[in-house]
XYZ file of C-alpha atoms in Angstrom:
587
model
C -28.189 13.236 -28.467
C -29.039 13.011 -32.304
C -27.107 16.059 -32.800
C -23.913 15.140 -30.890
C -23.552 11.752 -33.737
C -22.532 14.040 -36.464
C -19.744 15.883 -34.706
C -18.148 12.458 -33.048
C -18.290 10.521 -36.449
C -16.670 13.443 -37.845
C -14.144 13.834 -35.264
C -13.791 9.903 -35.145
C -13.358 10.174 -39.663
C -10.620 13.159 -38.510
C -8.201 11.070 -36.428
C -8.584 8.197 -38.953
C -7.485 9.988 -41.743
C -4.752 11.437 -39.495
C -3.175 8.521 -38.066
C -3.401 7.385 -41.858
C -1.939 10.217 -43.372
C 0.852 10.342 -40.284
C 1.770 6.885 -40.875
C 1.631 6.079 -44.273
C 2.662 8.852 -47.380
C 0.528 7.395 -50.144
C -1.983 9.103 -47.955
C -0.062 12.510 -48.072
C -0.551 11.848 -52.325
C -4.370 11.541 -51.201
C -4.754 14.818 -49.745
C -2.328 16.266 -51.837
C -5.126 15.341 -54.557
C -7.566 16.416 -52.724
C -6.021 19.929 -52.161
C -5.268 19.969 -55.797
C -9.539 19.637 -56.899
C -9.836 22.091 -54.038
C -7.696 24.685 -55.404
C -9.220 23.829 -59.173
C -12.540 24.821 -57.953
C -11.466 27.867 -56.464
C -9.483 28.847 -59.675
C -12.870 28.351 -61.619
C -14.911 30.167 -59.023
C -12.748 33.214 -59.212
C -12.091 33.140 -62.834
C -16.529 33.005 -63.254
C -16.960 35.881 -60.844
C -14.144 38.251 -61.865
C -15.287 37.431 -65.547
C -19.088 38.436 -65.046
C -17.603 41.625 -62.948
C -15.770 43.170 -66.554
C -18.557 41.776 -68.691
C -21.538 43.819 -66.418
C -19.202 46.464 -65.894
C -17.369 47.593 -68.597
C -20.423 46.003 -70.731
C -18.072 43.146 -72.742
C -19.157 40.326 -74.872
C -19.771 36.953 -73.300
C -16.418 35.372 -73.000
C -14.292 38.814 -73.568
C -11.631 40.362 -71.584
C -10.977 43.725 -70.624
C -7.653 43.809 -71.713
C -7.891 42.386 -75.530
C -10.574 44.844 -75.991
C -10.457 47.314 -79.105
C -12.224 50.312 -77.150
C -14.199 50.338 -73.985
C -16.653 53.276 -73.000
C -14.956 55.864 -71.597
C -17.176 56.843 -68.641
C -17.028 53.388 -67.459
C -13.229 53.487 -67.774
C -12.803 56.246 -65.894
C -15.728 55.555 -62.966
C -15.864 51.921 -62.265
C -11.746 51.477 -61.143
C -12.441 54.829 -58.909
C -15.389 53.436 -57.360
C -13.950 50.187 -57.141
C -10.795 51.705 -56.357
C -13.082 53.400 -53.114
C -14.960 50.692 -52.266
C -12.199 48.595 -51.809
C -10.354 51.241 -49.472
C -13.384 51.567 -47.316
C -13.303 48.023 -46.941
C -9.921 47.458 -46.070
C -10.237 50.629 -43.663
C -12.932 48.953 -42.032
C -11.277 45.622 -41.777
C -7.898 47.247 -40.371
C -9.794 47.851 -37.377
C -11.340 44.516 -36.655
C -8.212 42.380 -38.019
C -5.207 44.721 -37.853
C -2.916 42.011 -38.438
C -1.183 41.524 -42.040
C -2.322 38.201 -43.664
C 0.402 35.698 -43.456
C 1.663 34.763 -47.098
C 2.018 31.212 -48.340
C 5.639 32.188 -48.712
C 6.265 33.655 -45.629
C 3.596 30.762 -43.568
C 6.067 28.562 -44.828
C 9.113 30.381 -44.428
C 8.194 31.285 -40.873
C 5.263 29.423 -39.278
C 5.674 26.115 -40.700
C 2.776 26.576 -42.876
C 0.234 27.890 -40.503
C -2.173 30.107 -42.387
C -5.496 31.553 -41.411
C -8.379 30.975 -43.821
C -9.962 33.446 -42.822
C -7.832 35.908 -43.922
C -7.099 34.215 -46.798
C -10.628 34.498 -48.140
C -10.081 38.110 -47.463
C -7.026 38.404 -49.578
C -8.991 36.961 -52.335
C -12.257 38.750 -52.355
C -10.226 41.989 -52.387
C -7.813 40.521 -55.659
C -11.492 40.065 -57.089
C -12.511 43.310 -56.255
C -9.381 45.038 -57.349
C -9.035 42.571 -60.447
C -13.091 42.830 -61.411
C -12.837 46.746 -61.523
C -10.285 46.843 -64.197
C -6.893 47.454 -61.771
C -3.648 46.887 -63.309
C -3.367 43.685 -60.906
C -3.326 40.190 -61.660
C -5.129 37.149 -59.877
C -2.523 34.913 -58.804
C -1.967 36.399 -55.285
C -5.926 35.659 -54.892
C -5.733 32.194 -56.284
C -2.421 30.759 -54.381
C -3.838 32.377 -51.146
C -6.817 30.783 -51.151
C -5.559 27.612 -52.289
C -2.783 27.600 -49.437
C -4.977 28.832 -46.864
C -7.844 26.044 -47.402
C -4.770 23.377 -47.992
C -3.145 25.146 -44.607
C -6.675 24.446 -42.225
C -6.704 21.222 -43.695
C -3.612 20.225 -42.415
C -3.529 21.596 -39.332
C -7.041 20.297 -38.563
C -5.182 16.649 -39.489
C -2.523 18.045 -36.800
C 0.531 17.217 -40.178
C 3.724 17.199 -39.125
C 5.188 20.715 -39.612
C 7.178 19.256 -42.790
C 3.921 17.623 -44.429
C 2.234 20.946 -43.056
C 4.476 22.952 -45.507
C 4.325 20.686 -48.240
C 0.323 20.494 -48.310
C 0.665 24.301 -48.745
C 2.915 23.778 -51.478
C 0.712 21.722 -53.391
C -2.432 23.774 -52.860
C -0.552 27.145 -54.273
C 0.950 24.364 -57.435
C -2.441 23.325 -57.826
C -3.823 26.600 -58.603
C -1.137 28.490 -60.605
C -1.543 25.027 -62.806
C -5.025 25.365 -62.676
C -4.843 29.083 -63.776
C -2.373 28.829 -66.510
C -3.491 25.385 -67.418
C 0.095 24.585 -67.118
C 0.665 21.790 -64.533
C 4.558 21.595 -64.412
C 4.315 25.659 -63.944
C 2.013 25.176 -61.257
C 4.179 22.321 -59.281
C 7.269 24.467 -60.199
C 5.944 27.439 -58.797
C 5.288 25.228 -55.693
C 8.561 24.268 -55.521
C 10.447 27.445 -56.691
C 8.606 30.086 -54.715
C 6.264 28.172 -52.044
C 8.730 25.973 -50.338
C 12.013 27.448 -51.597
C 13.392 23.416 -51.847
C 13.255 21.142 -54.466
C 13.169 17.387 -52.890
C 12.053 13.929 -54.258
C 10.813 13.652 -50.888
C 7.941 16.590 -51.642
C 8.058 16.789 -55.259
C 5.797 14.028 -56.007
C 2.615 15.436 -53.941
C 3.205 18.870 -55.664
C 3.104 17.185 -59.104
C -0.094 15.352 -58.145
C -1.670 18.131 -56.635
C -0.878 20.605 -59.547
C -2.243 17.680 -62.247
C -5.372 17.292 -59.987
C -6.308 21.282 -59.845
C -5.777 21.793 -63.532
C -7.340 18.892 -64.257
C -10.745 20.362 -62.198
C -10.550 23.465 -63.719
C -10.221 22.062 -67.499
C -13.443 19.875 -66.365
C -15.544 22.827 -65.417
C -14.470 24.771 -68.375
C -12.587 27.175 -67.098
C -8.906 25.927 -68.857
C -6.522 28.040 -70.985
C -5.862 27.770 -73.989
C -2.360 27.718 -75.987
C -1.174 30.616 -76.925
C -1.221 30.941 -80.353
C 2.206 32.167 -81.741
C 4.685 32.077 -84.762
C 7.714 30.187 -83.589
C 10.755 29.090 -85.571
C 11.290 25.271 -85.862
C 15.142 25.987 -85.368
C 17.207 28.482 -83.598
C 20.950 29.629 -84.839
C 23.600 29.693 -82.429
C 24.204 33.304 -82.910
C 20.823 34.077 -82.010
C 21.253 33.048 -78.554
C 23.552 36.192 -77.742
C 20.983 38.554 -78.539
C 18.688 36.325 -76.317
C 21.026 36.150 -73.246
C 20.971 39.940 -73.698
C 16.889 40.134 -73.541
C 17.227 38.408 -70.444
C 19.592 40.627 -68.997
C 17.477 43.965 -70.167
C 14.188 42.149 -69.060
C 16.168 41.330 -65.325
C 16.535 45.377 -65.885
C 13.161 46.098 -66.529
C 12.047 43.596 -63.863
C 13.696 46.152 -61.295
C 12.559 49.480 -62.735
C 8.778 47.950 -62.053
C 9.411 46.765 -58.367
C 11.201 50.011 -57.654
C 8.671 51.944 -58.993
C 5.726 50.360 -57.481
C 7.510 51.023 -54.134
C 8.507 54.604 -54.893
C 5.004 54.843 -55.961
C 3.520 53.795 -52.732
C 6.426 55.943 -50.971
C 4.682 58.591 -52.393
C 1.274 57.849 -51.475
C 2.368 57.362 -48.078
C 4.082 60.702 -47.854
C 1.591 62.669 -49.319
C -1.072 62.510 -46.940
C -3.792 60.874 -48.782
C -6.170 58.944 -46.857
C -4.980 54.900 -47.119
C -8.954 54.446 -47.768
C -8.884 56.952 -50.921
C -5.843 56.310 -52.640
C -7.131 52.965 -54.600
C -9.567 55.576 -55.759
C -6.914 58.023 -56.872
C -4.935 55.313 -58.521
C -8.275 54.041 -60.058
C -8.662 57.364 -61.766
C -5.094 57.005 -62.873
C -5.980 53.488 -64.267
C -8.925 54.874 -66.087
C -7.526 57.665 -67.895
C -4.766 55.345 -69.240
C -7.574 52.554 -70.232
C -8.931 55.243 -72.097
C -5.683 55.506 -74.146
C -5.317 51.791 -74.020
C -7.489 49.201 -72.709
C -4.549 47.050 -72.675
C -3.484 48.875 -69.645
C -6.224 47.329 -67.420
C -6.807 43.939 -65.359
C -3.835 41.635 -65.851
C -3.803 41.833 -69.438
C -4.198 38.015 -69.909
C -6.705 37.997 -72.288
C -4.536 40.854 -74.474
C -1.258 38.565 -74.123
C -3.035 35.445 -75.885
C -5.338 37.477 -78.105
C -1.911 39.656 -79.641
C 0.991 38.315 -78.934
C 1.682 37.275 -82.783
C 0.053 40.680 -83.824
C 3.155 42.846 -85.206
C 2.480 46.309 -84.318
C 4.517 49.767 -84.972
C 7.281 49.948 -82.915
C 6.669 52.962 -80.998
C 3.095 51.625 -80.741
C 4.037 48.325 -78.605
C 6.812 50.786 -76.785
C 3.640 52.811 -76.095
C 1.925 49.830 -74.686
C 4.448 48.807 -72.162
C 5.067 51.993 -70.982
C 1.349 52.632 -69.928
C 1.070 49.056 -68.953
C 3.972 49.055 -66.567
C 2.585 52.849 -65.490
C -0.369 50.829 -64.501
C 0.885 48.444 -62.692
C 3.337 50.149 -60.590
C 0.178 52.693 -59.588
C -2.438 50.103 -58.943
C -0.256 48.038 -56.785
C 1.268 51.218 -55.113
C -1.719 52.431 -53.987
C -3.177 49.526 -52.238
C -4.478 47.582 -54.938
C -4.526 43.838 -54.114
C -2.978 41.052 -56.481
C 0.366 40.665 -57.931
C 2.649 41.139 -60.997
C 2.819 37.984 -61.964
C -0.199 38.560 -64.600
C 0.792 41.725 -65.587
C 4.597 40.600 -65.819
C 3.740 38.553 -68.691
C 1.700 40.770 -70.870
C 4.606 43.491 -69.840
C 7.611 40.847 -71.025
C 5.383 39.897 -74.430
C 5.586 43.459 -74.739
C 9.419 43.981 -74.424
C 10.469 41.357 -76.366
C 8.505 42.857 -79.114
C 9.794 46.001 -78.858
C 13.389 44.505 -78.241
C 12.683 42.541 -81.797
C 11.636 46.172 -83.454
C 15.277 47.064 -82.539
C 16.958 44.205 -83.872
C 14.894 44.650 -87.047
C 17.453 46.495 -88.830
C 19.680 43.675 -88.842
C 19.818 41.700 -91.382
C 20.190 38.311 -90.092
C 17.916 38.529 -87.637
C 14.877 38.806 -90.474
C 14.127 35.440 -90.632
C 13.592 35.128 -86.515
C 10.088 36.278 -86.103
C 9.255 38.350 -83.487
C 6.955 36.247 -81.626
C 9.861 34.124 -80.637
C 11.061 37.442 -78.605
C 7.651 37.758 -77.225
C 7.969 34.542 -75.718
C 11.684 35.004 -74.300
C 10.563 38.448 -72.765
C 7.337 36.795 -71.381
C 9.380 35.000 -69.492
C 12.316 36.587 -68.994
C 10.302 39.689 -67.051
C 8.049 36.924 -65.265
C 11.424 35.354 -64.087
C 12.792 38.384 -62.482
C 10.018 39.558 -60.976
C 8.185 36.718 -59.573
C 11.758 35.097 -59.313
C 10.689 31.412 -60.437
C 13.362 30.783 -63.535
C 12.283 26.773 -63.678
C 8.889 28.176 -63.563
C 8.320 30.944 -66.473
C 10.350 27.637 -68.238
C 7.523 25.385 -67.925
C 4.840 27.919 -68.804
C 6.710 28.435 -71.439
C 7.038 24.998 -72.999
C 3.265 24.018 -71.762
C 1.910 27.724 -73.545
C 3.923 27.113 -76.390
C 4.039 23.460 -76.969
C 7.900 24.393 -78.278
C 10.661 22.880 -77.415
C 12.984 24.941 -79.470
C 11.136 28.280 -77.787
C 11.775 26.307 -74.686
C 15.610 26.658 -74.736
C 15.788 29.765 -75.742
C 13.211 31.301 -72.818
C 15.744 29.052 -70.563
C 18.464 30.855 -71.419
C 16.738 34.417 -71.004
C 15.054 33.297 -68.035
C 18.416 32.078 -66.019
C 20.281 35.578 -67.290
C 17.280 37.846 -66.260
C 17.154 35.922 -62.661
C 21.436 36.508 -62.121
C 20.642 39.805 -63.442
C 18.135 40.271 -60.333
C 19.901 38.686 -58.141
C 22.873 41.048 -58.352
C 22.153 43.691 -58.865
C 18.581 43.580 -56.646
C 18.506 40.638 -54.659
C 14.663 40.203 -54.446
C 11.972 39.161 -56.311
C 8.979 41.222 -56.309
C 7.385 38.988 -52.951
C 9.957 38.866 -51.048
C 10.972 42.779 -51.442
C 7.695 43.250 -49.915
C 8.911 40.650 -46.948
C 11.943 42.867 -47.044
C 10.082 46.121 -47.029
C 7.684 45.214 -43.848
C 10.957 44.019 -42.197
C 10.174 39.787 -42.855
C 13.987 38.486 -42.577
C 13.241 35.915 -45.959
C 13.878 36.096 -49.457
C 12.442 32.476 -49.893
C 10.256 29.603 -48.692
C 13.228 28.166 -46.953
C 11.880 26.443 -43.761
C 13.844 29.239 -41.156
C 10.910 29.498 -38.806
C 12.448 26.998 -36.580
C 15.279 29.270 -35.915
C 12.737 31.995 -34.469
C 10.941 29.244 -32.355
C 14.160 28.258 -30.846
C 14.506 30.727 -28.207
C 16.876 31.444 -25.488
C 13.770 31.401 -23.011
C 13.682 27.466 -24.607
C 17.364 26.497 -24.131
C 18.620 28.279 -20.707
C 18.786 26.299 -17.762
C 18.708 27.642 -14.077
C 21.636 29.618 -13.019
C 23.818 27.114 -10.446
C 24.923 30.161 -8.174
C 24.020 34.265 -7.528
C 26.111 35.939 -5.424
C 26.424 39.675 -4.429
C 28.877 41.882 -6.559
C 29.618 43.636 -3.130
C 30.681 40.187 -1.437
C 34.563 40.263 -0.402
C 36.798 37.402 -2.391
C 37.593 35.870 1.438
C 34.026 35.167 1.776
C 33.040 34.251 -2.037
C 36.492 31.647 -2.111
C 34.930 29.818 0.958
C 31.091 29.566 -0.376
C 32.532 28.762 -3.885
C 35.732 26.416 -3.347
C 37.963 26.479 -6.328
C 36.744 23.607 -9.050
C 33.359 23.715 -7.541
C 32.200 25.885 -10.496
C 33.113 27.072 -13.456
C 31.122 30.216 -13.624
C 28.761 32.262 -11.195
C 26.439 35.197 -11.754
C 27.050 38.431 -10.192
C 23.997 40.595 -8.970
C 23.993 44.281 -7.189
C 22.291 45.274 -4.276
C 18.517 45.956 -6.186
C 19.380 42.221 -7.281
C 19.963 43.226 -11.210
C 22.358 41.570 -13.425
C 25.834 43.053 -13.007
C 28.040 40.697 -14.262
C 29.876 36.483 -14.164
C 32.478 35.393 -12.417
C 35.254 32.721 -12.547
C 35.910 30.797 -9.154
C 39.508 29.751 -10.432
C 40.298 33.221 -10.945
C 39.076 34.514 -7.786
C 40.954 31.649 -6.220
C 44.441 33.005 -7.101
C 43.768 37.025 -6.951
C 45.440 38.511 -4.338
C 44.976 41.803 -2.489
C 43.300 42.667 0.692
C 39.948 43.813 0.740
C 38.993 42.873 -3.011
C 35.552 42.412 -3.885
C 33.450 40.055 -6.014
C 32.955 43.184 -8.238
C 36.609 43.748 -8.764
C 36.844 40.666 -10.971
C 33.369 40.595 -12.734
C 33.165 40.089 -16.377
C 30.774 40.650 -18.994
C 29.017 43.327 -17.122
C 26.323 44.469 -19.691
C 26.852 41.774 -21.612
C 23.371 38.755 -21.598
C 20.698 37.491 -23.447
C 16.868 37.719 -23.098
C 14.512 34.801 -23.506
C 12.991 36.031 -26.737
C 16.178 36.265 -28.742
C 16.617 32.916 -31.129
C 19.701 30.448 -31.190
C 21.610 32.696 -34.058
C 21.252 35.870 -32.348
C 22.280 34.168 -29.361
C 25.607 32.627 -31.393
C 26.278 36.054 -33.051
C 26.153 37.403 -28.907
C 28.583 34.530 -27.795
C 31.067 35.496 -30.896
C 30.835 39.099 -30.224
C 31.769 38.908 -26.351
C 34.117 35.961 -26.349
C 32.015 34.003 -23.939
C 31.264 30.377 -22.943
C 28.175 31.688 -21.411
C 25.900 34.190 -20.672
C 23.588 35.123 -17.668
C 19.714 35.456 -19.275
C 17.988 38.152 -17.535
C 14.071 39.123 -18.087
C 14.224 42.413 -20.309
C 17.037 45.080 -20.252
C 14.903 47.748 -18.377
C 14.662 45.424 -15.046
C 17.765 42.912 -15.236
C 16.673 40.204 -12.994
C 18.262 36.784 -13.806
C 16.241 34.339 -15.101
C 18.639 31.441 -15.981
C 22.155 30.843 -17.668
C 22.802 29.755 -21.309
C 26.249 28.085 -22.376
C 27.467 28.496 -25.935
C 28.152 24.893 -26.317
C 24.602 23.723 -25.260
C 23.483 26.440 -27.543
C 25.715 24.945 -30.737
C 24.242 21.554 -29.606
C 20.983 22.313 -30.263
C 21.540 24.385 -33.340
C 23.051 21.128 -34.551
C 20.648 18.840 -33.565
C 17.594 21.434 -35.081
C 19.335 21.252 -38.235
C 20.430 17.995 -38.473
C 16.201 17.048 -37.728
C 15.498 19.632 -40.927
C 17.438 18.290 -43.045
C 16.516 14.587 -42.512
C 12.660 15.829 -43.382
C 13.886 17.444 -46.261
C 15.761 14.483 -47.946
C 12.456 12.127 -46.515
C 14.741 10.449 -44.103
């Protein structure tokens, strides 16, 4: 009896909270807060662990990063990413068996499930971004950090049983609460919330993500884990001409954004075509890694620690062209061959990079001298971060919260809008959702559109009001179906399969002896199934010119399961998205 108190005072603390948190919003803020410490602590438990990983293994100084490093040892370069590199294919082989599902995205849980995720696999995702990260892969942490963060904020909710709005906005704020946590950059983090997570900006759900994104960097600056500045030479004043040749970066780093997506999926198109083992080709690519860390170490981990540790160190030109081009060779191969993480890291370091090299080329003109080249830095930091992780509000914010410059600030604005149009149209992804697009996921946002796939066919048909036999004469169908008695009635054949509709008031006026029910069918081959959602069933009503269909089981056995009209269809279309929108504007 002593042990059943615990579990019904916790149960009996759950439904509190949840009636609270369903009837009043300043209780939303609460969790929203709580998510946010949450998140903060994960961001500091996976920034301690993946440090003590590169100092033990590639034998750094306390507090050092891989990536800012002047030389590592070589054998370590070369073994410890193709051991990792194999360790973490065996384990993912080993998983695929046991959990062959793909882990559901906080982009895509909110896009598609209303913000259902599984912890479980969440915790996965990030142990492997440590494991890929801590071995010196080209990857960075944020797809470990926003996964966990979403997934413990998504279990949270749905143990609270949200509402599927509040459900999508919780996992909002626990993604915001770590990026801000990880860039100590709390307007970056609620952006990135905003931008990417939900795919929405409201006043109905911006408030929680701005609390939740304060409260996680907040946690991670109190258990010493915050960012510092970056540390960078930036004009007090920018000309007017000077924002031409910045519009351009933006456009060449919206260019450069798409030469790294393609190439990380040409990359893994070749990895998948070559017959590797999936299990050994993180090793492969770990090898690949290796030899270019022995060039560079700058081409290993995310290259945080190298983008605040150089960018206001002016190198040779062909040096920093050097460095991106074995940096983004890095990347592409690491996340090509099954390393986990993103590009979001790595897009940073790689945009420093271009606007440097981008300022080597301008250098020859003479009234660009007195613009220094970190300013460029910045813009292409960006400006590459934009177009790849598609967030133009976002790389903004970093911006102004990195920089503390407001002047910088306009000018990475500028860049970061161009480079993001630049995507747009001539790509139409961002490096996420050209994954979704990849695996066949039908978003390119955050966008709430799951409700469209939950509302089926199977959910909106009603029973059919008459069957009759396609071989039944007209004499005998006019007198079981009196003109005006029906507007429509499903035809069957003799195995009772669909075969197609007919109209009572035209079969009351055909003449001809002899006729049959079949001689005046319609829209043979034409139905819907149960699983098919509302749109597909709208695009099937335009395309045959119907009122309504007959729903039949499957198309292998035919038999009729019910009738859908297109105007109860459009009704409830209407009234689906009329119910969206009124949670989006907080109505």
């Amino acid at each position: 009896m002593s042990e059943a108190l615990p579990d019904s005072a916790w149960s009996q603390a759950l439904q509190r909270l949840r009636a609270l948190a369903r009837a009043d919003e300043a209780w939303l803020a609460v969790l929203a807060a709580g998510v946010g410490m949450a998140a903060g602590c994960g961001v500091a438990a996976v920034n301690a662990i993946t440090g003590l990983m590169h100092i033990y293994l590639f034998l750094l100084p306390q507090g050092g990063g891989i990536s800012e490093a002047a030389r590592l040892p070589p054998l370590r370069v070369l073994l410890v990413p193709a051991g990792g590199g194999l360790v973490l294919g065996v384990i993912t082989a080993v998983l695929s068996r046991f959990r062959p599902r793909v882990p559901v995205d906080p982009i895509e849980a909110n896009a598609l499930y209303g913000g259902r995720m599984s912890l479980t696999d969440s915790i996965v995702v990030t142990v492997q971004t440590m494991l890929s990260n801590g071995v010196g892969a080209s990857v960075g942490m944020e797809a470990g950090y926003a996964q966990f963060a979403a997934g413990l904020a998504s279990k949270f909710g749905q143990a609270l049983r949200l509402r599927r709005n509040d459900l999508r906005v919780l996992v909002g704020c626990g993604a915001a609460a770590a990026i801000g946590g990880a860039f100590n950059a709390p307007l970056c983090g609620a952006f990135y919330g905003i931008e990417l997570i939900m795919g929405v900006y409201t006043m109905a759900s911006l408030p929680y993500v701005v609390i939740a994104a304060l409260a996680g960097t907040l946690t991670v600056q109190a258990l010493g884990f915050g960012t510092p500045p970056l540390t960078v030479t930036l004009p007090q004043t920018i000309p007017d001409s000077a924002y031409v040749l910045i519009l351009v970066l933006g456009v060449v780093c919206g260019l450069a954004g798409i030469v790294i997506m393609r190439g990380a999926t040409l990359i893994e198109a070749g990895f998948r075509a070559s017959g590797i083992p999936p299990w050994a080709r993180p090793a492969l690519a770990g090898l690949v890694v290796g030899a270019l860390g022995c060039i560079t170490p700058k081409a290993m981990s995310s290259g945080h620690s190298a983008l605040h540790a150089y960018i206001d160190v002016n190198y040779p030109f062909f040096m920093v062209l050097g460095f991106f081009v074995i940096k983004a060779l890095a990347s592409a191969v690491s996340i090509g061959a099954g390393f986990r993480g993103g590009l979001f890291f790595a897009s940073l370091f790689l945009g420093a990079l271009l606007g440097k090299v981008f300022a080597g080329l301008l250098g020859v003109m003479p009234f660009m001298a007195h613009l220094p080249p970190g300013l460029f830095a910045v813009v292409g930091m960006s400006g590459l971060a934009a177009s790849v992780v598609g967030g133009p509000m976002t790389m903004t914010f970093l911006a102004l919260e990195s920089t503390r410059s407001f002047t910088a600030t306009m000018a990475v604005l500028a860049a970061a809008i161009a480079s993001t149009l630049t995507t747009r149209r001539l790509f139409g992804y961002s490096f996420a959702t050209w994954r979704f697009h990849l695996r066949g996921a039908p978003i390119r946002s955050g966008v709430d559109i799951g409700w469209v796939r939950a509302l089926t066919v199977g959910r909106m048909m009603r029973s059919a009001p008459k069957i009759v036999q396609s071989e039944m004469s007209l004499a005998d169908f006019r007198r079981e179906v009196p003109a005006g008695a029906l507007a429509r009635v499903i035809v069957v054949d003799e195995q009772a399969r669909y075969a197609g509709m007919i109209y009572p008031p035209e079969a009351a006026v055909a003449t001809g002896e002899g006729r049959k029910v079949a001689d005046l069918m319609h829209h043979q081959g034409r139905f819907l199934v149960p699983g098919m959602n509302v749109r597909e069933a709208l695009d099937t009503f335009e395309q045959v010119a119907a009122d309504a269909l007959a729903v039949v089981d499957d198309a292998e056995h035919m038999k009729v399961v019910g009738l859908v009209t297109e105007q109860h269809a459009l009704r409830r279309y209407s009234e689906e998205l009329d119910r969206r929108h009124r949670e989006i504007s907080g109505a």
